[in-house]
C-alpha cells in the first residue's frame, strides 16, 4: 500500500518474513531486510531469527550504540509499518536510555576492568606459588579455592567485554575476551556469545532460551515434560524415562551437579569450536583453549599425588560453582513462557524473566554487578559500575507500569529456586513416560 508517497505494510505482512533467508524486521516503524546480512551480524544469526517478522526497536536500542543507526540504511526495504505503535512502557524505557546517554553512563566504566584484571593477575601468581612452591596440603587447598574465585572474576571481564568495549580499542577488547575467557577459564568466548545473546533476546523462553534447556538433568517447568523442541539447538528435548528419573530428584542433586558444571561448559566449548557451524575467530578461540589445557594440567601435575590433584580440581570447581549458582538464581524461579520473544513487550519480558539478588555494595565485586540482573538485561551495554546507580530508576519504572521487580537476598533466592525445582520434581514422578525398569525398581524397593 502507498500513502503520501510512502509504501506501507501491516504487522501481519511483516510476520510472514520470519524464516532463514527471508528475515525482515522493523525499527522505529521502518522495515529492513536483513536476510543476507544475518550471518554477518556481530551478535550472531540467532537473535535476528528469534525477533524476525516484528518491530524490534527496544532490543535494537538496548544492544546498539547510537552510531549503529547509520548502518541501517542499506537494508531499508522502502516500506514502513502501517500499524506501528509504541507502548507507554516502551516510551519510558527509551526515554531512560536517552537520559543515560546524555549523562554519559555508557562510557563511565570507572576502571573496574583494570582493577579486576590486576586482581586476577595477583590471584594467579598466588595460586601458582601456593601450588608449586608450598608443600602443605592446606596451602594447596587454599590455592584451589583462590583459583575458583579467580575464574569467577575472569569470567566477569569476559562477560563485560562481550557486551561493551572494556578496553580502549576493539582489538584490545577482543584480546581481553580471549585471555580472560579462553586462556584463563577454558571456556570459549565464541561459545559464550552464541548462547548468551540468545539468552538475552529470548529471556526465559522455554524453547528459545538455551540457559533453561538442561534436559535430562534439570527442568524448571512441567512444560518440558511435553518434550518441546529447542529452537536454539534445533532438536527435541526428550522427556524420557531417564529424564523423569533425574528430574524427580533435581532439588536434591542441584548443588552437587553445580559443583561439576564446568565439565559441561568445557564440553560445549569443544563441540562448538570443532563443529561445522560458522564460528567467529575460530583459530584464536582454539589457540586460547589450548593455552588453558596446557597451563591447567601442568599446574595440577605439580601436586605430589593423585589424591591432592583430585582434591585440587574438585575444590576449584566447587568454589567457582557459586557463579553457576548465581546465574541459576537469576532466572530459574522467574516467569517462563513458550514461543519466540515479542519485540513489542521487551521491557515486560525482561522484568518477568529475571530476579535480582540484594546485597551490600561491597559485594558488587563478588557478584560482578550481575546481581542487578534486570538492570543488566534492560541495559546490557551499561558498565557494571553503573548498575547499582540506575536500579532505583528501574524500580520506579516497574512500579509505574505495574511490572514485577523481584529482589531477594541470596538465601531467599536459593529457597525460591529450590521450591521451583522441587515442584517440578514431584510432578515429574507422576508424569507418564515409557517404562523404565531402573525407575520402577527404585520406587518399588526404595
Coordinates of C-alpha atoms in Angstrom, one line a residue:
X1 CA 0.0 0.0 0.0
X2 CA 1.2 3.5 -0.8
X3 CA 0.1 6.5 1.2
X4 CA 1.6 10.1 0.7
X5 CA 4.4 8.7 -1.4
X6 CA 5.3 6.2 1.3
X7 CA 4.9 2.4 1.0
X8 CA 3.3 0.6 3.9
X9 CA 2.9 -3.0 5.0
X10 CA 0.9 -4.3 8.0
X11 CA 2.3 -6.2 11.0
X12 CA 0.7 -9.3 9.7
X13 CA 2.5 -9.0 6.4
X14 CA 5.8 -8.4 8.3
X15 CA 5.3 -11.6 10.3
X16 CA 5.5 -13.6 7.1
X17 CA 9.2 -12.7 6.7
X18 CA 10.5 -14.6 9.7
X19 CA 12.4 -17.5 8.2
X20 CA 16.1 -18.1 7.3
X21 CA 16.7 -16.4 4.0
X22 CA 13.7 -14.2 4.5
X23 CA 14.2 -12.0 7.6
X24 CA 12.6 -8.7 7.8
X25 CA 12.5 -6.5 10.9
X26 CA 11.0 -3.1 11.8
X27 CA 12.9 -0.4 13.7
X28 CA 11.0 2.8 14.6
X29 CA 8.4 1.8 12.0
X30 CA 10.8 1.4 9.1
X31 CA 11.1 -2.1 7.6
X32 CA 14.6 -3.6 6.9
X33 CA 15.6 -6.8 5.1
X34 CA 18.4 -8.4 6.9
X35 CA 18.2 -11.8 5.2
X36 CA 21.6 -11.8 3.6
X37 CA 23.3 -9.9 6.4
X38 CA 22.1 -12.1 9.3
X39 CA 25.1 -14.4 9.2
X40 CA 27.4 -11.4 9.3
X41 CA 25.6 -9.9 12.3
X42 CA 28.2 -9.4 15.2
X43 CA 25.7 -10.8 17.7
X44 CA 25.1 -13.9 15.6
X45 CA 22.2 -15.0 13.5
X46 CA 20.1 -16.4 16.4
X47 CA 18.9 -13.0 17.8
X48 CA 17.6 -12.0 14.3
X49 CA 15.9 -15.3 13.8
X50 CA 14.2 -15.0 17.1
X51 CA 12.9 -11.5 16.5
X52 CA 12.3 -11.6 12.8
X53 CA 8.9 -10.5 11.5
X54 CA 8.2 -7.9 14.1
X55 CA 9.2 -4.5 15.4
X56 CA 12.5 -4.8 17.4
X57 CA 13.2 -1.1 18.3
X58 CA 13.6 -1.7 22.0
X59 CA 16.0 -4.6 21.5
X60 CA 18.0 -2.6 18.9
X61 CA 18.3 0.3 21.3
X62 CA 19.4 -2.0 24.1
X63 CA 22.2 -3.7 22.2
X64 CA 23.5 -1.0 19.9
X65 CA 25.1 2.4 20.4
X66 CA 23.9 5.5 18.6
X67 CA 26.5 5.0 15.9
X68 CA 24.7 1.9 14.7
X69 CA 21.7 3.7 13.3
X70 CA 23.7 4.9 10.3
X71 CA 24.4 1.3 9.2
X72 CA 20.7 0.5 8.8
X73 CA 20.1 2.5 5.6
X74 CA 21.4 -0.2 3.1
X75 CA 18.9 -2.7 4.5
X76 CA 15.8 -0.4 4.2
X77 CA 13.1 -2.0 2.0
X78 CA 11.3 1.2 1.3
X79 CA 8.4 0.1 3.4
X80 CA 7.0 1.5 6.6
X81 CA 4.9 -0.3 9.2
X82 CA 1.3 0.9 8.8
X83 CA 0.1 -0.1 12.3
X84 CA 3.3 0.9 14.1
X85 CA 2.6 1.8 17.8
X86 CA 4.8 2.5 20.8
X87 CA 3.5 1.3 24.2
X88 CA 3.8 3.6 27.2
X89 CA 6.3 1.4 28.9
X90 CA 8.5 1.4 25.7
X91 CA 8.3 5.2 25.6
X92 CA 9.5 5.5 29.2
X93 CA 12.2 2.9 28.5
X94 CA 13.6 4.7 25.5
X95 CA 13.5 8.0 27.4
X96 CA 15.5 6.4 30.2
X97 CA 18.1 5.1 27.7
X98 CA 18.3 8.6 26.2
X99 CA 18.9 10.1 29.6
X100 CA 21.7 7.6 30.4
X101 CA 23.3 8.6 27.1
X102 CA 23.2 12.3 27.9
X103 CA 24.7 11.5 31.4
X104 CA 27.5 9.6 29.7
X105 CA 26.8 6.4 31.8
X106 CA 27.5 4.1 28.9
X107 CA 31.1 5.5 28.8
X108 CA 31.8 5.7 32.5
X109 CA 33.5 2.3 33.3
X110 CA 35.3 3.6 36.4
X111 CA 38.4 1.4 35.9
X112 CA 36.5 -1.7 37.1
X113 CA 38.1 -3.9 34.4
X114 CA 41.6 -2.6 35.3
X115 CA 41.1 -3.4 38.9
X116 CA 39.7 -6.8 38.1
X117 CA 42.5 -7.8 35.7
X118 CA 45.0 -6.7 38.3
X119 CA 43.3 -8.8 41.0
X120 CA 43.2 -11.8 38.6
X121 CA 46.9 -11.5 37.9
X122 CA 47.7 -11.3 41.6
X123 CA 45.5 -14.2 42.4
X124 CA 47.0 -16.3 39.6
X125 CA 50.5 -15.6 40.9
X126 CA 49.5 -16.7 44.4
X127 CA 47.8 -19.8 43.0
X128 CA 50.9 -20.8 41.1
X129 CA 53.2 -20.1 44.1
X130 CA 50.9 -21.9 46.6
X131 CA 50.6 -25.0 44.3
X132 CA 54.2 -25.2 43.1
X133 CA 56.3 -23.8 45.9
X134 CA 54.3 -24.9 49.0
X135 CA 54.2 -28.5 50.3
X136 CA 51.4 -28.1 52.8
X137 CA 48.1 -29.7 51.8
X138 CA 46.3 -26.7 53.3
X139 CA 48.2 -24.4 51.0
X140 CA 47.1 -26.5 48.1
X141 CA 43.5 -26.4 49.3
X142 CA 43.6 -22.6 49.7
X143 CA 45.2 -22.3 46.2
X144 CA 42.3 -24.3 44.7
X145 CA 39.7 -22.1 46.4
X146 CA 41.5 -19.0 45.1
X147 CA 41.6 -20.4 41.6
X148 CA 37.8 -20.8 41.7
X149 CA 37.5 -17.2 42.7
X150 CA 39.9 -16.2 40.0
X151 CA 37.8 -18.0 37.4
X152 CA 34.7 -16.1 38.6
X153 CA 36.4 -12.7 38.3
X154 CA 38.0 -13.5 35.0
X155 CA 34.6 -14.6 33.6
X156 CA 33.1 -11.3 34.6
X157 CA 35.7 -9.5 32.5
X158 CA 34.9 -11.8 29.6
X159 CA 31.2 -11.2 30.1
X160 CA 31.6 -7.4 30.2
X161 CA 33.8 -7.3 27.2
X162 CA 31.2 -9.2 25.2
X163 CA 28.6 -6.6 25.9
X164 CA 30.6 -3.4 25.5
X165 CA 34.2 -2.4 25.0
X166 CA 36.0 -2.6 28.3
X167 CA 39.4 -1.8 26.6
X168 CA 40.5 1.3 24.6
X169 CA 40.1 -0.3 21.1
X170 CA 38.0 -3.2 19.6
X171 CA 41.3 -5.1 19.1
X172 CA 42.3 -4.9 22.7
X173 CA 38.7 -5.7 23.7
X174 CA 38.9 -9.0 21.7
X175 CA 42.3 -9.7 23.2
X176 CA 40.7 -9.3 26.7
X177 CA 38.0 -11.7 25.7
X178 CA 40.4 -14.4 24.6
X179 CA 42.7 -14.0 27.6
X180 CA 40.0 -13.9 30.3
X181 CA 37.7 -16.4 28.7
X182 CA 39.6 -19.0 26.6
X183 CA 43.1 -18.8 28.1
X184 CA 42.2 -18.3 31.8
X185 CA 38.9 -20.3 32.2
X186 CA 39.0 -22.8 29.3
X187 CA 35.5 -21.6 28.2
X188 CA 35.3 -20.2 24.7
X189 CA 34.1 -16.6 24.3
X190 CA 32.7 -17.7 20.9
X191 CA 30.5 -20.3 22.7
X192 CA 29.5 -17.8 25.3
X193 CA 28.4 -15.2 22.7
X194 CA 26.5 -17.7 20.8
X195 CA 24.4 -18.8 23.8
X196 CA 24.4 -15.6 25.8
X197 CA 23.0 -13.4 23.0
X198 CA 20.2 -15.9 22.5
X199 CA 19.5 -15.9 26.3
X200 CA 19.3 -12.1 26.4
X201 CA 17.0 -11.8 23.4
X202 CA 14.6 -14.6 24.5
X203 CA 15.0 -14.4 28.2
X204 CA 13.2 -17.4 29.9
X205 CA 11.5 -18.7 26.8
X206 CA 11.4 -22.5 27.3
X207 CA 12.0 -23.3 23.7
X208 CA 14.3 -20.4 22.7
X209 CA 16.5 -19.7 25.7
X210 CA 19.4 -22.2 26.0
X211 CA 20.0 -21.2 29.6
X212 CA 16.8 -23.0 30.6
X213 CA 17.3 -26.1 28.5
X214 CA 19.0 -28.6 30.8
X215 CA 17.1 -31.8 30.0
X216 CA 17.7 -34.5 31.1
X217 CA 19.2 -33.1 34.4
X218 CA 17.1 -30.1 35.3
X219 CA 13.6 -28.8 34.3
X220 CA 12.3 -25.6 35.7
X221 CA 8.8 -26.1 34.3
X222 CA 6.5 -29.0 33.8
X223 CA 6.1 -27.9 30.2
X224 CA 9.4 -29.6 29.5
X225 CA 7.6 -32.9 30.2
X226 CA 5.9 -32.5 26.8
X227 CA 9.3 -32.9 25.0
X228 CA 9.3 -29.5 23.5
X229 CA 11.6 -28.6 20.6
X230 CA 14.6 -26.4 21.3
X231 CA 14.6 -23.7 18.6
X232 CA 18.2 -22.9 19.7
X233 CA 19.7 -26.4 19.3
X234 CA 17.3 -27.4 16.6
X235 CA 16.3 -30.7 18.3
X236 CA 13.6 -32.1 20.5
X237 CA 14.3 -32.1 24.3
X238 CA 13.1 -35.6 25.0
X239 CA 11.4 -36.2 28.4
X240 CA 12.1 -39.9 28.6
X241 CA 12.4 -42.4 31.5
X242 CA 16.0 -41.2 32.2
X243 CA 14.9 -37.6 32.3
X244 CA 12.0 -38.4 34.6
X245 CA 14.3 -40.3 37.0
X246 CA 16.9 -37.5 37.2
X247 CA 14.4 -34.6 37.3
X248 CA 12.4 -36.3 40.0
X249 CA 15.3 -35.6 42.4
X250 CA 16.7 -32.4 40.9
X251 CA 16.1 -30.4 44.1
X252 CA 18.5 -32.8 45.9
X253 CA 21.1 -33.1 43.1
X254 CA 21.0 -29.3 42.2
X255 CA 24.1 -28.2 44.3
X256 CA 26.2 -31.4 43.7
X257 CA 25.7 -31.1 39.9
X258 CA 26.6 -27.4 40.0
X259 CA 29.9 -28.4 41.6
X260 CA 30.9 -30.2 38.4
X261 CA 29.0 -27.9 35.9
X262 CA 32.3 -26.7 34.4
X263 CA 32.8 -30.0 32.8
X264 CA 29.8 -29.5 30.7
X265 CA 31.0 -26.0 29.7
X266 CA 34.3 -27.4 28.6
X267 CA 32.5 -30.0 26.5
X268 CA 30.1 -27.4 25.0
X269 CA 33.1 -25.3 24.1
X270 CA 34.9 -28.1 22.2
X271 CA 31.7 -29.2 20.5
X272 CA 31.2 -25.7 19.1
X273 CA 34.8 -25.0 18.1
X274 CA 35.2 -28.2 16.2
X275 CA 31.7 -28.2 14.6
X276 CA 30.8 -27.2 11.1
X277 CA 29.0 -24.2 12.4
X278 CA 30.4 -20.8 11.5
X279 CA 32.5 -19.6 14.5
X280 CA 33.9 -16.1 14.6
X281 CA 37.6 -16.1 15.2
X282 CA 37.7 -19.8 15.4
X283 CA 41.5 -20.0 15.2
X284 CA 42.0 -17.5 18.1
X285 CA 39.4 -19.3 20.2
X286 CA 41.1 -22.7 19.6
X287 CA 44.5 -21.2 20.4
X288 CA 43.2 -19.7 23.6
X289 CA 41.6 -23.1 24.7
X290 CA 45.0 -24.8 24.0
X291 CA 46.7 -22.3 26.3
X292 CA 44.3 -23.3 29.1
X293 CA 44.7 -27.0 28.6
X294 CA 48.5 -26.6 28.8
X295 CA 48.8 -24.5 32.0
X296 CA 46.0 -26.1 34.0
X297 CA 47.2 -29.7 33.6
X298 CA 50.8 -28.6 34.2
X299 CA 49.7 -26.8 37.4
X300 CA 47.9 -29.9 38.7
X301 CA 50.9 -32.1 37.8
X302 CA 53.0 -30.1 40.3
X303 CA 51.0 -31.6 43.2
X304 CA 52.6 -34.5 45.0
X305 CA 50.0 -37.2 44.5
X306 CA 46.7 -38.1 42.8
X307 CA 44.7 -37.6 45.9
X308 CA 45.7 -34.0 46.2
X309 CA 45.2 -33.5 42.4
X310 CA 41.6 -34.7 42.6
X311 CA 41.1 -32.6 45.7
X312 CA 42.5 -29.5 43.9
X313 CA 40.3 -29.9 40.8
X314 CA 37.1 -30.6 42.7
X315 CA 37.7 -27.7 45.2
X316 CA 38.4 -25.2 42.4
X317 CA 35.3 -26.4 40.5
X318 CA 33.2 -26.2 43.7
X319 CA 34.4 -22.7 44.6
X320 CA 33.5 -21.5 41.1
X321 CA 30.1 -23.2 41.3
X322 CA 28.9 -20.2 43.3
X323 CA 28.9 -18.3 40.0
X324 CA 27.0 -21.0 38.2
X325 CA 24.5 -20.9 41.1
X326 CA 24.1 -17.2 40.8
X327 CA 23.1 -17.5 37.1
X328 CA 20.5 -20.1 38.0
X329 CA 19.1 -17.9 40.8
X330 CA 18.7 -15.0 38.4
X331 CA 16.3 -17.0 36.2
X332 CA 15.2 -20.5 37.4
X333 CA 12.5 -19.1 39.7
X334 CA 11.3 -16.3 37.4
X335 CA 8.4 -16.5 35.0
X336 CA 8.7 -18.6 31.9
X337 CA 6.8 -18.8 28.5
X338 CA 6.9 -20.7 25.3
X339 CA 7.5 -19.3 21.8
X340 CA 9.7 -16.5 20.4
X341 CA 10.1 -13.2 22.2
X342 CA 7.8 -10.4 21.3
X343 CA 9.8 -7.2 20.5
X344 CA 6.8 -5.0 21.5
X345 CA 7.0 -6.1 25.1
X346 CA 10.7 -6.0 25.6
X347 CA 10.7 -4.4 29.0
X348 CA 7.9 -6.7 30.3
X349 CA 9.7 -9.9 29.2
X350 CA 12.9 -8.8 30.9
X351 CA 11.1 -7.9 34.1
X352 CA 9.2 -11.1 34.3
X353 CA 12.1 -13.3 33.4
X354 CA 14.7 -12.0 35.9
X355 CA 15.3 -11.9 39.6
X356 CA 17.8 -9.6 41.3
X357 CA 20.0 -10.5 44.3
X358 CA 20.1 -7.9 47.0
X359 CA 23.4 -7.3 48.7
X360 CA 25.6 -4.6 50.1
X361 CA 27.7 -2.5 47.7
X362 CA 30.9 -4.0 49.0
X363 CA 29.7 -7.4 47.5
X364 CA 29.4 -6.0 44.0
X365 CA 32.9 -7.2 43.1
X366 CA 31.9 -10.8 44.1
X367 CA 28.7 -10.9 42.0
X368 CA 30.3 -8.9 39.2
X369 CA 27.3 -6.5 39.2
X370 CA 25.1 -9.2 37.8
X371 CA 23.1 -9.4 41.0
X372 CA 21.3 -6.5 39.3
X373 CA 20.1 -8.9 36.6
X374 CA 17.0 -6.9 35.5
X375 CA 19.1 -3.7 35.1
X376 CA 21.7 -5.7 33.1
X377 CA 19.1 -7.2 30.8
X378 CA 17.4 -3.9 30.2
X379 CA 20.7 -2.1 29.6
X380 CA 23.3 -4.8 28.6
X381 CA 25.8 -2.1 27.3
X382 CA 25.8 -0.3 30.6
X383 CA 29.1 -0.9 32.5
X384 CA 28.6 -2.8 35.7
X385 CA 29.7 0.1 37.8
X386 CA 26.5 1.9 36.8
X387 CA 24.0 -0.8 37.5
X388 CA 23.5 0.0 41.2
X389 CA 23.1 3.7 40.4
X390 CA 20.3 3.1 37.8
X391 CA 18.5 0.5 39.9
X392 CA 16.2 3.0 41.7
X393 CA 15.0 4.3 38.3
X394 CA 14.2 0.8 37.1
X395 CA 12.3 0.1 40.3
X396 CA 10.2 3.3 39.8
X397 CA 9.5 2.4 36.2
X398 CA 8.3 -1.1 37.2
X399 CA 6.0 0.4 39.8
X400 CA 4.6 2.9 37.3
X401 CA 3.7 0.2 34.8
X402 CA 2.7 -2.5 37.4
X403 CA 5.5 -4.8 36.4
X404 CA 7.4 -7.2 38.7
X405 CA 10.7 -6.2 40.3
X406 CA 11.9 -9.0 42.4
X407 CA 15.0 -8.5 44.6
X408 CA 15.7 -11.2 47.1
X409 CA 18.6 -12.0 49.4
X410 CA 21.0 -14.7 48.4
X411 CA 19.3 -17.1 50.9
X412 CA 15.8 -16.2 49.8
X413 CA 16.7 -16.7 46.1
X414 CA 18.1 -20.1 46.9
X415 CA 15.0 -21.2 48.7
X416 CA 12.8 -19.9 45.9
X417 CA 14.8 -21.8 43.3
X418 CA 14.8 -25.0 45.3
X419 CA 11.0 -24.7 45.6
X420 CA 10.7 -24.3 41.9
X421 CA 12.8 -27.4 41.2
X422 CA 11.0 -29.4 43.9
X423 CA 7.6 -28.6 42.5
X424 CA 8.6 -29.8 39.0
X425 CA 10.4 -32.8 40.5
X426 CA 7.3 -34.0 42.3
X427 CA 5.2 -33.6 39.2
X428 CA 7.8 -35.4 37.1
X429 CA 7.3 -38.5 39.3
X430 CA 3.7 -39.0 38.2
X431 CA 4.2 -37.9 34.6
X432 CA 3.7 -40.8 32.1
X433 CA 6.8 -41.9 30.2
X434 CA 7.9 -45.2 28.6
X435 CA 8.6 -48.0 31.1
X436 CA 12.0 -47.9 32.8
X437 CA 13.0 -50.8 34.9
X438 CA 15.5 -48.8 37.0
X439 CA 12.8 -46.3 37.8
X440 CA 10.3 -49.0 38.8
X441 CA 12.8 -50.9 40.9
X442 CA 13.9 -47.7 42.7
X443 CA 10.4 -46.6 43.6
X444 CA 9.2 -50.1 44.4
X445 CA 12.0 -51.1 46.7
X446 CA 13.4 -47.7 47.8

